[in-house]
mmCIF file of C-alpha atoms in Angstrom:
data_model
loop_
_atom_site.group_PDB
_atom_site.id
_atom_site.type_symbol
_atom_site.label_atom_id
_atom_site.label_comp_id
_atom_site.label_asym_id
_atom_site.label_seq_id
_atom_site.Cartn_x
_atom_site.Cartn_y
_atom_site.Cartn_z
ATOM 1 C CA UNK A 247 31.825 11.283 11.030
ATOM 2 C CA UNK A 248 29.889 7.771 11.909
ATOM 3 C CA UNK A 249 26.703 7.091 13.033
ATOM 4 C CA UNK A 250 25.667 4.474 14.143
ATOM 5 C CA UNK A 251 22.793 2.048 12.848
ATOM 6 C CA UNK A 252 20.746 2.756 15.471
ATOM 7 C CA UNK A 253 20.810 6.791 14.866
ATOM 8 C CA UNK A 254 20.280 5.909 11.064
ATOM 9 C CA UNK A 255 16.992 3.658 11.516
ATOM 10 C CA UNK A 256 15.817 6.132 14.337
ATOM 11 C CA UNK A 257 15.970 9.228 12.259
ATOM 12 C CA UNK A 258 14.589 6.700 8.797
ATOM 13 C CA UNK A 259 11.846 5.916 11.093
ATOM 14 C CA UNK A 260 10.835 9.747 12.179
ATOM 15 C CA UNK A 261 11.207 10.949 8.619
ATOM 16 C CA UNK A 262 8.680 8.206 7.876
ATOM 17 C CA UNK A 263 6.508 9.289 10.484
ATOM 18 C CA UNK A 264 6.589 12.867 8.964
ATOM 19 C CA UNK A 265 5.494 11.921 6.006
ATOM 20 C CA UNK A 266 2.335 10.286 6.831
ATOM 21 C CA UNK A 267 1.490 12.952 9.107
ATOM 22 C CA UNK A 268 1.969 15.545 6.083
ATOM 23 C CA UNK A 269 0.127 13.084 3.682
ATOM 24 C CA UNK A 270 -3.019 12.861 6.326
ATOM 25 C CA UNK A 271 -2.664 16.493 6.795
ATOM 26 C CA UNK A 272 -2.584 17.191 3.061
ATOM 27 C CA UNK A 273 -6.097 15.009 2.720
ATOM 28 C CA UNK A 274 -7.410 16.394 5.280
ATOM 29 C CA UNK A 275 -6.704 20.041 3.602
ATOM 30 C CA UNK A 276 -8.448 19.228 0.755
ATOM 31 C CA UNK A 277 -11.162 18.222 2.199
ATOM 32 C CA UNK A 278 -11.642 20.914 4.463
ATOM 33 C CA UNK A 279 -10.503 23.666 2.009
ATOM 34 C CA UNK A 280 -11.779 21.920 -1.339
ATOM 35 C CA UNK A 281 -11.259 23.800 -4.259
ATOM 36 C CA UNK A 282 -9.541 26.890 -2.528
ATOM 37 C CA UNK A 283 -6.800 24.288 -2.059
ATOM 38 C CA UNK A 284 -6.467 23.045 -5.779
ATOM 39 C CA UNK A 285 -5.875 27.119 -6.589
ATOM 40 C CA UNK A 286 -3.134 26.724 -4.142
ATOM 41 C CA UNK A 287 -1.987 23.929 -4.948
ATOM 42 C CA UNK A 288 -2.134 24.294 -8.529
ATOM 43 C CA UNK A 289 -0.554 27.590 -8.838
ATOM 44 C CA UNK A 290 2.420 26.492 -6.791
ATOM 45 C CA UNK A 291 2.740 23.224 -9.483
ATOM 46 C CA UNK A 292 2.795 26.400 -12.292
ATOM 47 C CA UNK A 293 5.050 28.059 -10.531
ATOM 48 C CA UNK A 294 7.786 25.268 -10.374
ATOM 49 C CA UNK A 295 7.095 24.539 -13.892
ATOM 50 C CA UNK A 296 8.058 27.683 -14.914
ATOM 51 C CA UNK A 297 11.057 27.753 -12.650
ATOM 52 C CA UNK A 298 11.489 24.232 -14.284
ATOM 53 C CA UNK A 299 10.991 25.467 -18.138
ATOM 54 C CA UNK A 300 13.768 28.243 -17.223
ATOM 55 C CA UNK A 301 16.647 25.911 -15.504
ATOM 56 C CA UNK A 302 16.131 23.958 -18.127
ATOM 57 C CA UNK A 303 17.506 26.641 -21.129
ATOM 58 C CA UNK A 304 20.847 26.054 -19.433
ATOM 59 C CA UNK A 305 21.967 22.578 -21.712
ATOM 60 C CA UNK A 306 24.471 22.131 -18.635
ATOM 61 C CA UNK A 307 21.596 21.481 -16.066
ATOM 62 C CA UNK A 308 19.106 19.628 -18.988
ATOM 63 C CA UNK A 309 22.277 17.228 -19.445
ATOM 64 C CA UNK A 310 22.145 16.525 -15.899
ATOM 65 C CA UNK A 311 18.613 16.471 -15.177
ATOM 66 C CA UNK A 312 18.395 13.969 -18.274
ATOM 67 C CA UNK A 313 21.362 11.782 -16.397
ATOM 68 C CA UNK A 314 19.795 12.134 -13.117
ATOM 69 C CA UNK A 315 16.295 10.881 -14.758
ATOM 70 C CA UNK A 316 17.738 7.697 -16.419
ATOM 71 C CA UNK A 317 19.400 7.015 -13.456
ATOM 72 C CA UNK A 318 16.508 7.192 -11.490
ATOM 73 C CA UNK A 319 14.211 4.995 -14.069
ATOM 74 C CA UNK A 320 16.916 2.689 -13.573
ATOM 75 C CA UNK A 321 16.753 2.073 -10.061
ATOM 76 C CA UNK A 322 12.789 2.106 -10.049
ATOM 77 C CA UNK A 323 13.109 -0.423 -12.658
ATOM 78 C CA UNK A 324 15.556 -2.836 -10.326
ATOM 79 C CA UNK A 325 14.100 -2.185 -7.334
ATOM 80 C CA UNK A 326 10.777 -3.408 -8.505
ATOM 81 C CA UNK A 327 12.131 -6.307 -9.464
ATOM 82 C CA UNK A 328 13.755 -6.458 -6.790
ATOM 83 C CA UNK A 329 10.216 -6.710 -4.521
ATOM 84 C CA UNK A 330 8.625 -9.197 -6.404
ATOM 85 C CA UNK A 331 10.647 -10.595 -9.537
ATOM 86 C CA UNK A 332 7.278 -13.279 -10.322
ATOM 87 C CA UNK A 333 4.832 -10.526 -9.912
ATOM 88 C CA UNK A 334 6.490 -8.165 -11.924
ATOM 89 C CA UNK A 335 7.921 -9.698 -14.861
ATOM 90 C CA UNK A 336 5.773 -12.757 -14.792
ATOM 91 C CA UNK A 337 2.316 -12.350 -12.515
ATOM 92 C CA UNK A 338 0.505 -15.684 -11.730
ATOM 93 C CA UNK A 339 -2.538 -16.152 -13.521
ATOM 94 C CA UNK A 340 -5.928 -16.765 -11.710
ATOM 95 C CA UNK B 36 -11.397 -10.603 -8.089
ATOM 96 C CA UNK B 37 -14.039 -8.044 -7.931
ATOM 97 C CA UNK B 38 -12.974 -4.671 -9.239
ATOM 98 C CA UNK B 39 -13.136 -1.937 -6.426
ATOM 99 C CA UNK B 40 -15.858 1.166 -7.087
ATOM 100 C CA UNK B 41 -16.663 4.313 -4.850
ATOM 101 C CA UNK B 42 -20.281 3.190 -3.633
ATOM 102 C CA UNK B 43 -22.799 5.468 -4.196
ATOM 103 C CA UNK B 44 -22.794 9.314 -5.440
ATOM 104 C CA UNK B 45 -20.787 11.375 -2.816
ATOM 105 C CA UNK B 46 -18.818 14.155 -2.417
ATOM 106 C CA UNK B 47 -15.484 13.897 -0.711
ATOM 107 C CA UNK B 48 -14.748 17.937 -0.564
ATOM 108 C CA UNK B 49 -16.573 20.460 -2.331
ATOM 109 C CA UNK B 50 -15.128 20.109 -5.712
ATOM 110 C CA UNK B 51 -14.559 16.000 -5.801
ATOM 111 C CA UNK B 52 -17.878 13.936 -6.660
ATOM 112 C CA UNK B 53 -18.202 10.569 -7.500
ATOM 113 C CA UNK B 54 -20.882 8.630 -9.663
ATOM 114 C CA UNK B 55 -20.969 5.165 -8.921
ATOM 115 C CA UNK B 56 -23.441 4.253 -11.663
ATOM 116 C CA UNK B 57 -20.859 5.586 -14.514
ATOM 117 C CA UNK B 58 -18.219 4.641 -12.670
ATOM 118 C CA UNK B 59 -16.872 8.583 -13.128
ATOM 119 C CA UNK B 60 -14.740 10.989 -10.767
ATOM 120 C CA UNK B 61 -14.918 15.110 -11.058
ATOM 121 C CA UNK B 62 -12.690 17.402 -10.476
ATOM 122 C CA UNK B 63 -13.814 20.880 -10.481
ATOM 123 C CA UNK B 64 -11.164 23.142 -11.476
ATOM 124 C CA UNK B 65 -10.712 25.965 -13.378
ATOM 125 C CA UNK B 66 -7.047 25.436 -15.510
ATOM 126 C CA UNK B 67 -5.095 22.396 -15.848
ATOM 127 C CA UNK B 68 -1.789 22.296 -13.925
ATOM 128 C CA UNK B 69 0.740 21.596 -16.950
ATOM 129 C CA UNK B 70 1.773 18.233 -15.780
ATOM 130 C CA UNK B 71 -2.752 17.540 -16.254
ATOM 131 C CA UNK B 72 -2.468 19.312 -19.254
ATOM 132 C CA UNK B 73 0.346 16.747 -20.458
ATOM 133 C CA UNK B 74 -1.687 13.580 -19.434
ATOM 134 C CA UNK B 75 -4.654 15.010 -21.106
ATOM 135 C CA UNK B 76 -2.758 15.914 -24.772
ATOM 136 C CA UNK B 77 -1.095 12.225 -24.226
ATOM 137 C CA UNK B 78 -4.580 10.612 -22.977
ATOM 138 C CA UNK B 79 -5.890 12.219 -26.065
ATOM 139 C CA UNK B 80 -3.247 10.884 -28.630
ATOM 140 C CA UNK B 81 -3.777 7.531 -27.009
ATOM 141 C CA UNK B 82 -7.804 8.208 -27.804
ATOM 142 C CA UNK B 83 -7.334 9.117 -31.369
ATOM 143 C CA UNK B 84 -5.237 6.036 -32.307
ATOM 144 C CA UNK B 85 -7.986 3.889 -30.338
ATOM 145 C CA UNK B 86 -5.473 2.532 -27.740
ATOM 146 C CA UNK B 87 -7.173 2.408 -23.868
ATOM 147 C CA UNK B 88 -5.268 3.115 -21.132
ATOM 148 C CA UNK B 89 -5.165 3.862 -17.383
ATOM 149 C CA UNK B 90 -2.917 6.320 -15.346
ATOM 150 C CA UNK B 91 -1.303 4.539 -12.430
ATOM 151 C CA UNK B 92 1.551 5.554 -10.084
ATOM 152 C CA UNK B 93 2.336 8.877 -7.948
ATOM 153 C CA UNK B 94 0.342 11.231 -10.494
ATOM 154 C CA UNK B 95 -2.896 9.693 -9.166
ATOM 155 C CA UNK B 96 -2.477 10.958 -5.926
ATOM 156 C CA UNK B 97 -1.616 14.357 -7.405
ATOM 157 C CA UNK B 98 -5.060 14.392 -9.129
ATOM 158 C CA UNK B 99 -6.537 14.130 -6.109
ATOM 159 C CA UNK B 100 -4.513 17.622 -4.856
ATOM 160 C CA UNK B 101 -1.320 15.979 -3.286
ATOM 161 C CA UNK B 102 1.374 18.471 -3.024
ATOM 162 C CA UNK B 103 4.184 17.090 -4.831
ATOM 163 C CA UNK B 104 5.405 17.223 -8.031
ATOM 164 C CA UNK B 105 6.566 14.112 -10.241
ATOM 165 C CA UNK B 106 9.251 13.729 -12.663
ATOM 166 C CA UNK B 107 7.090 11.649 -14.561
ATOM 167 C CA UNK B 108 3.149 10.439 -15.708
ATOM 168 C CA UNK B 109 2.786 6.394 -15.824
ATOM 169 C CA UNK B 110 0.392 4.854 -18.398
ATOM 170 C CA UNK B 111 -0.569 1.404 -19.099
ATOM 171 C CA UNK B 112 -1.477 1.192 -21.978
ATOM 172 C CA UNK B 113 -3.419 -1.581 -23.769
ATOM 173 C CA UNK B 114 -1.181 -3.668 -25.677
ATOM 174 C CA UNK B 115 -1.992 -3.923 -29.809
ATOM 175 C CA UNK B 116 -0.593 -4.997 -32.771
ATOM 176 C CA UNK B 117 2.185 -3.731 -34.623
ATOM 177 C CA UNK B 118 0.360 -1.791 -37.412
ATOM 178 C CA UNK B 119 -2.091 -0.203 -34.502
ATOM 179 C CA UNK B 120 1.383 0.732 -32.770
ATOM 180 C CA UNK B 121 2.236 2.725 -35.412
ATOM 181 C CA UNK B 122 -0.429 4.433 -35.955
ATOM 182 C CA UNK B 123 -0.519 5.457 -32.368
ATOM 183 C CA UNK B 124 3.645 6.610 -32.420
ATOM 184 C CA UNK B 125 2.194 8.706 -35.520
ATOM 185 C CA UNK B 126 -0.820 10.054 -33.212
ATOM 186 C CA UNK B 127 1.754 10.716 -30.481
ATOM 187 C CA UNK B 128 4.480 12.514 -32.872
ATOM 188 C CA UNK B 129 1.578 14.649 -34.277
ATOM 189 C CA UNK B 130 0.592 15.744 -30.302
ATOM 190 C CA UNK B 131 4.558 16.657 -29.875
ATOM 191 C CA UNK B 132 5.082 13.493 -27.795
ATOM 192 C CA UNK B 133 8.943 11.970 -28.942
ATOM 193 C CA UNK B 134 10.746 9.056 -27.804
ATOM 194 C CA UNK B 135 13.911 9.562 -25.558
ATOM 195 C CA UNK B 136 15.663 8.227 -26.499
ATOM 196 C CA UNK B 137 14.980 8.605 -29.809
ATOM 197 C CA UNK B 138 13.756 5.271 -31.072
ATOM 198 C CA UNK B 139 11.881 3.864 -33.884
ATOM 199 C CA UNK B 140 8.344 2.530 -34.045
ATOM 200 C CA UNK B 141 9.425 -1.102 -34.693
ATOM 201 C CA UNK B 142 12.444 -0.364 -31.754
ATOM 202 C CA UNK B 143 9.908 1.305 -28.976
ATOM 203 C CA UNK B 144 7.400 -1.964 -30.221
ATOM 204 C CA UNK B 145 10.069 -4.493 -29.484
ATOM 205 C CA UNK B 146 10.467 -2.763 -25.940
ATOM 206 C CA UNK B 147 6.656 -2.510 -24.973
ATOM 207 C CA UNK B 148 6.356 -5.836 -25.806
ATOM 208 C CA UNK B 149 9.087 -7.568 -23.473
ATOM 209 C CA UNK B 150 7.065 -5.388 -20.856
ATOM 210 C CA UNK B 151 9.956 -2.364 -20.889
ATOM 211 C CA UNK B 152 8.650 0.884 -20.395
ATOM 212 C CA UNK B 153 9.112 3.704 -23.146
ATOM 213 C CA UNK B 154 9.840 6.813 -22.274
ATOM 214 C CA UNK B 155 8.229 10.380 -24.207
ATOM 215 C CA UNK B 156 9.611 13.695 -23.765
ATOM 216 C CA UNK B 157 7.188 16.880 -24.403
ATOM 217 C CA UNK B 158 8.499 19.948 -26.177
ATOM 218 C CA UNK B 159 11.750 19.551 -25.436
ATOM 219 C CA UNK B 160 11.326 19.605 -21.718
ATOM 220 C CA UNK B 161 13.225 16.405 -20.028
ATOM 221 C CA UNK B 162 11.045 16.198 -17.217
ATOM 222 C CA UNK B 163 8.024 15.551 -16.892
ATOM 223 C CA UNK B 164 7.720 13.072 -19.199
ATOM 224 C CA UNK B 165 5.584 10.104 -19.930
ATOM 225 C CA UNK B 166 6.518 6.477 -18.638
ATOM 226 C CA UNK B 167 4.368 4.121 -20.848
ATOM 227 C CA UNK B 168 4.243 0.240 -20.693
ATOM 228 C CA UNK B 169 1.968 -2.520 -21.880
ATOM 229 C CA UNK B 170 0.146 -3.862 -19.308
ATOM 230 C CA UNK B 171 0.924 -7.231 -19.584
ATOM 231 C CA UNK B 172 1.137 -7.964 -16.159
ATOM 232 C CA UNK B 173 -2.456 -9.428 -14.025
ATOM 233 C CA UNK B 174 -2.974 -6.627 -12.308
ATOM 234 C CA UNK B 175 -2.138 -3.566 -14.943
ATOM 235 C CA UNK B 176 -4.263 -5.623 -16.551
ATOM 236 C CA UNK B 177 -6.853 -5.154 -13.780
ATOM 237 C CA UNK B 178 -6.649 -1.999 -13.598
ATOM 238 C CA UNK B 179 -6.789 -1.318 -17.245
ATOM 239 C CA UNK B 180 -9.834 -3.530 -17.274
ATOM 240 C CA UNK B 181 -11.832 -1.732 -14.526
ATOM 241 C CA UNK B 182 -10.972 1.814 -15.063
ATOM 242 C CA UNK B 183 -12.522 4.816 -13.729
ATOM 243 C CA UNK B 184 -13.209 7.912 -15.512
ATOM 244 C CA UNK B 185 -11.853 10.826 -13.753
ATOM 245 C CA UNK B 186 -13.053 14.391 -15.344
ATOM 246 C CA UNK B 187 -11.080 17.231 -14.450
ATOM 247 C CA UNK B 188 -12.623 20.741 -14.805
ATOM 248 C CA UNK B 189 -15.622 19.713 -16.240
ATOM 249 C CA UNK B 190 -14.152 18.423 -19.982
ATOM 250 C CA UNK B 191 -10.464 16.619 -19.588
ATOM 251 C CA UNK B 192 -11.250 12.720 -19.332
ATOM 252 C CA UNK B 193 -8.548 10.720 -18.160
ATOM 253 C CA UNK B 194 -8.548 7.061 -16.874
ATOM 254 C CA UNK B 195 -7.188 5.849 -13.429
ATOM 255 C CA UNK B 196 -7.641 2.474 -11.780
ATOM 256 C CA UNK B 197 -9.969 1.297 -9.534
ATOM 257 C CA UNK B 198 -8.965 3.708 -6.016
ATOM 258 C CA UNK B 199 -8.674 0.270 -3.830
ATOM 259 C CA UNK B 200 -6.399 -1.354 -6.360
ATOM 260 C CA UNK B 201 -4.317 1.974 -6.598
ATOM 261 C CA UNK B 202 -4.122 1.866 -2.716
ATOM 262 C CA UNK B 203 -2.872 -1.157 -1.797
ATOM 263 C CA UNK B 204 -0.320 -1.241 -5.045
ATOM 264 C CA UNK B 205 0.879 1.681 -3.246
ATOM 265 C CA UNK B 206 1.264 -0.071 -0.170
ATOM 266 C CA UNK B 207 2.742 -2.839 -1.484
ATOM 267 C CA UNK B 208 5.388 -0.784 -3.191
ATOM 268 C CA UNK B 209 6.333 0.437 0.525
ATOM 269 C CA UNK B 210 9.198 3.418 -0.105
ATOM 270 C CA UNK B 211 8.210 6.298 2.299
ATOM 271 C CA UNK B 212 6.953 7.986 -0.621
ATOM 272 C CA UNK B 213 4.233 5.628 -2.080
ATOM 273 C CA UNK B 214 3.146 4.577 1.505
ATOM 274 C CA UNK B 215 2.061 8.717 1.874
ATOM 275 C CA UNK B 216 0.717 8.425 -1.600
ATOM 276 C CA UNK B 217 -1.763 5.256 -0.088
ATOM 277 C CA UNK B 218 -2.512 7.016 2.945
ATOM 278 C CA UNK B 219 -3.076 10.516 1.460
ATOM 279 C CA UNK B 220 -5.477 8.684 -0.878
ATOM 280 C CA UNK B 221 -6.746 6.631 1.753
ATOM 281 C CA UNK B 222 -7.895 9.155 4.210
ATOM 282 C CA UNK B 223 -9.583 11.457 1.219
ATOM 283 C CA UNK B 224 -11.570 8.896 -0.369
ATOM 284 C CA UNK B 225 -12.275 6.214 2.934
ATOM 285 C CA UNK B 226 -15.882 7.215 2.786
ATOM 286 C CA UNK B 227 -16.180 6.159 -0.520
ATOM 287 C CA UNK B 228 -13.823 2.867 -0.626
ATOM 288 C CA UNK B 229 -15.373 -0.095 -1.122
ATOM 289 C CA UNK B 230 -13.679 -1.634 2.691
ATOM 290 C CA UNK B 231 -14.281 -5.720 1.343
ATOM 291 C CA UNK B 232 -12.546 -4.990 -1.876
ATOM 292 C CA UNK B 233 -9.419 -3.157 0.225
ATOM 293 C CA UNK B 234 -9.227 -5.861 2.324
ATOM 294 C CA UNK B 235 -8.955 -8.561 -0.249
ATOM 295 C CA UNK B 236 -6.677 -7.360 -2.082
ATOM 296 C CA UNK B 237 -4.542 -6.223 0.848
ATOM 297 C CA UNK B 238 -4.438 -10.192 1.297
ATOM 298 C CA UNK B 239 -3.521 -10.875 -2.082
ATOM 299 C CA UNK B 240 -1.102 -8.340 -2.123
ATOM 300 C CA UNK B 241 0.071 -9.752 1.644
ATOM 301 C CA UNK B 242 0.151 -5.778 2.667
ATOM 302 C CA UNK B 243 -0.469 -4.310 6.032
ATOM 303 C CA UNK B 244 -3.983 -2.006 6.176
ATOM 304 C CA UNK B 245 -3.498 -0.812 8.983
ATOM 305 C CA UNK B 246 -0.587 1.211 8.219
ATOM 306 C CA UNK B 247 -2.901 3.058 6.434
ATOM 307 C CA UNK B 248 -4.014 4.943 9.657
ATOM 308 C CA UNK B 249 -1.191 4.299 11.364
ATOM 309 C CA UNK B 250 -2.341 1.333 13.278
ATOM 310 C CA UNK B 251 0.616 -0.976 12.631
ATOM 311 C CA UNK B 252 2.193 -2.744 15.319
ATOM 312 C CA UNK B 253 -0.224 -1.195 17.983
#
C-alpha cells in the first residue's frame, strides 16, 4: 500500500498536535488535582515496573530489550549530532 | 548568561513549592516511584564519592508528574580526575550500579572523557538505567553550575537544571516527544519562570517560544 507524502506529513502533523494537547492537559491535571494525581500517577509507574521486572525473567525478551536499548542510544547519540555537530561535541565558548 | 530561577516562594499545585532564596523545589509525596528511587540511590553514590551532578533530559518532566515512563535517567556529572573516578565507580559498584557493558574504571574514564556517555544497569534490570556523561559541553556545564535542588517527599535531594534552561533545551531538541516535555513543563511552572531568562536563551538557542502555547505560525 502507498501513501502519499502529503497523507504522511498530515497525519505527522495531527499526532504532533495530540501530543501537546495531552502534555497541556497532563499540566494542567496536576495542577488541578495536585498530589491526588502523583498517587495516580505513581502507582501506574509501579505498576509497569512490575510488569517490567516480570517480562524481563524471560532472557529471550531481556536480550531484546537490551538490543532494542543500544539501538536506541545509538540513534539519540547520531541524531544529536546530527542537530548541532559544534554545539554538541564542541560548544562555543562565551 | 544569567542562570534562570523560579521568582519568589510559590506553589504551582498543592504539593509543588518553590523557594527562591535556596534555590529548592518540593515534592510532596509519600513513596518514591522506582525509577525516583533509582536516581536517588545513584544521586547518592554520586554524593558519597563527592562528584556534583544535575539530572537533565525526559526524567525531569516526569518529576514534575508527566505520565510517561523512560527507558533511561540522564546525569551530568561533574568531570574529575582519574583517582576521584575511581573512587566514585567503587561508590557506584557498592550502591549495585554496574557498567553495561561491562567496562573497567580506566575504560568507562577514557569514554567520559571524550564526552561519551556510560551507561549503568541496576540489579540486573536492563531498563531503566542510568545515562551518565561529563558535562563538558557550555551548557551541561550551565546547568551543572546553576542547579536547583529538587526534594521529593520531604528527604530525597536530587539536582535538576535551572527550569528555563531545561525548557528551551527541550525545545531545541524538537522530536514530538521533547517538544511535550517543554510544554508540559512550560504550562506547570509559567507562573514561576523567570520570562527574560526564557527568552534569551530561546535566542541563543534560535528556538521558537511560542510553540510553547501553541502560538507558532499564527
Amino acid at each position: 500500500m502507498r501513501v502519499s507524502r502529503e497523507k504522511l506529513e498530515e497525519e505527522r502533523k495531527r499526532l504532533r498536535e495530540e501530543r501537546i494537547r495531552q502534555a497541556v492537559w497532563e499540566a494542567e491535571m496536576v495542577k488541578k488535582l495536585g498530589a491526588r494525581w502523583f498517587e495516580m500517577r505513581d502507582r501506574w509507574m509501579v505498576e509497569a515496573y512490575r510488569a517490567d521486572t516480570e517480562a524481563m525473567r524471560n532472557p529471550r525478551i531481556r536480550e531484546a530489550v537490551l538490543r532494542a536499548v543500544l539501538a536506541s542510544a545509538r540513534l539519540r547519540e547520531e541524531a544529536a549530532r546530527r542537530l548541532d555537530p559544534d554545539l554538541y561535541l564542541h560548544p562555543p565558548e562565551d | 548568561m544569567s542562570p534562570g530561577m523560579p521568582g519568589g516562594a510559590e506553589s504551582v499545585a498543592d504539593v509543588i513549592s518553590f523557594d527562591a532564596g535556596s534555590r529548592r523545589v518540593s515534592i510532596e509525596k509519600g513513596v518514591l516511584t522506582p525509577e525516583e528511587t533509582l536516581a536517588a540511590r545513584f544521586a547518592g553514590a554520586l554524593r558519597r564519592a563527592g562528584v556534583g551532578y544535575v539530572i537533565v533530559g525526559g526524567f525531569v518532566a516526569i518529576l514534575f508528574g508527566r505520565i510517561r515512563r523512560s527507558e533511561d535517567i540522564d546525569f551530568l556529572l561533574q568531570p574529575v580526575g582519574f583517582s576521584e573516578f575511581e573512587q566514585l565507580y567503587r561508590c557506584l559498584r557498592e550502591e549495585g550500579f554496574n557498567p553495561a557493558p561491562r567496562a573497567s574504571p580506566a575504560e568507562l574514564y577514557e569514554k567520559a572523557m571524550r564526552g561519551a556517555s556510560m551507561r549503568f544497569e541496576f540489579g540486573g534490570m536492563a531498563t531503566p538505567y542510568v545515562d551518565a556523561r561529563f558535562a563538558l559541553r557550555r551548557y551541561q556545564r550551565v546547568a551543572l553550575d546553576n542547579a536547583l535542588t529538587l526534594v521529593l517527599g520531604g528527604r530525597h535531594e536530587l539536582k535538576i537544571p535551572p527550569l528555563e534552561l531545561q525548557i528551551v533545551y527541550k525545545l531545541w531538541l524538537g522530536s514530538d516527544k521533547d517538544v511535550g516535555d517543554a510544554v508540559f513543563l512550560y504550562t506547570l511552572l509559567k507562573d514561576v519562570l523567570d520570562h527574560g531568562e526564557l527568552e534569551s536563551l530561546a535566542r541563543e538557542f534560535g528556538v521558537d517560544i511560542d510553540r510553547l502555547t501553541g502560538d507558532e505560525g499564527r
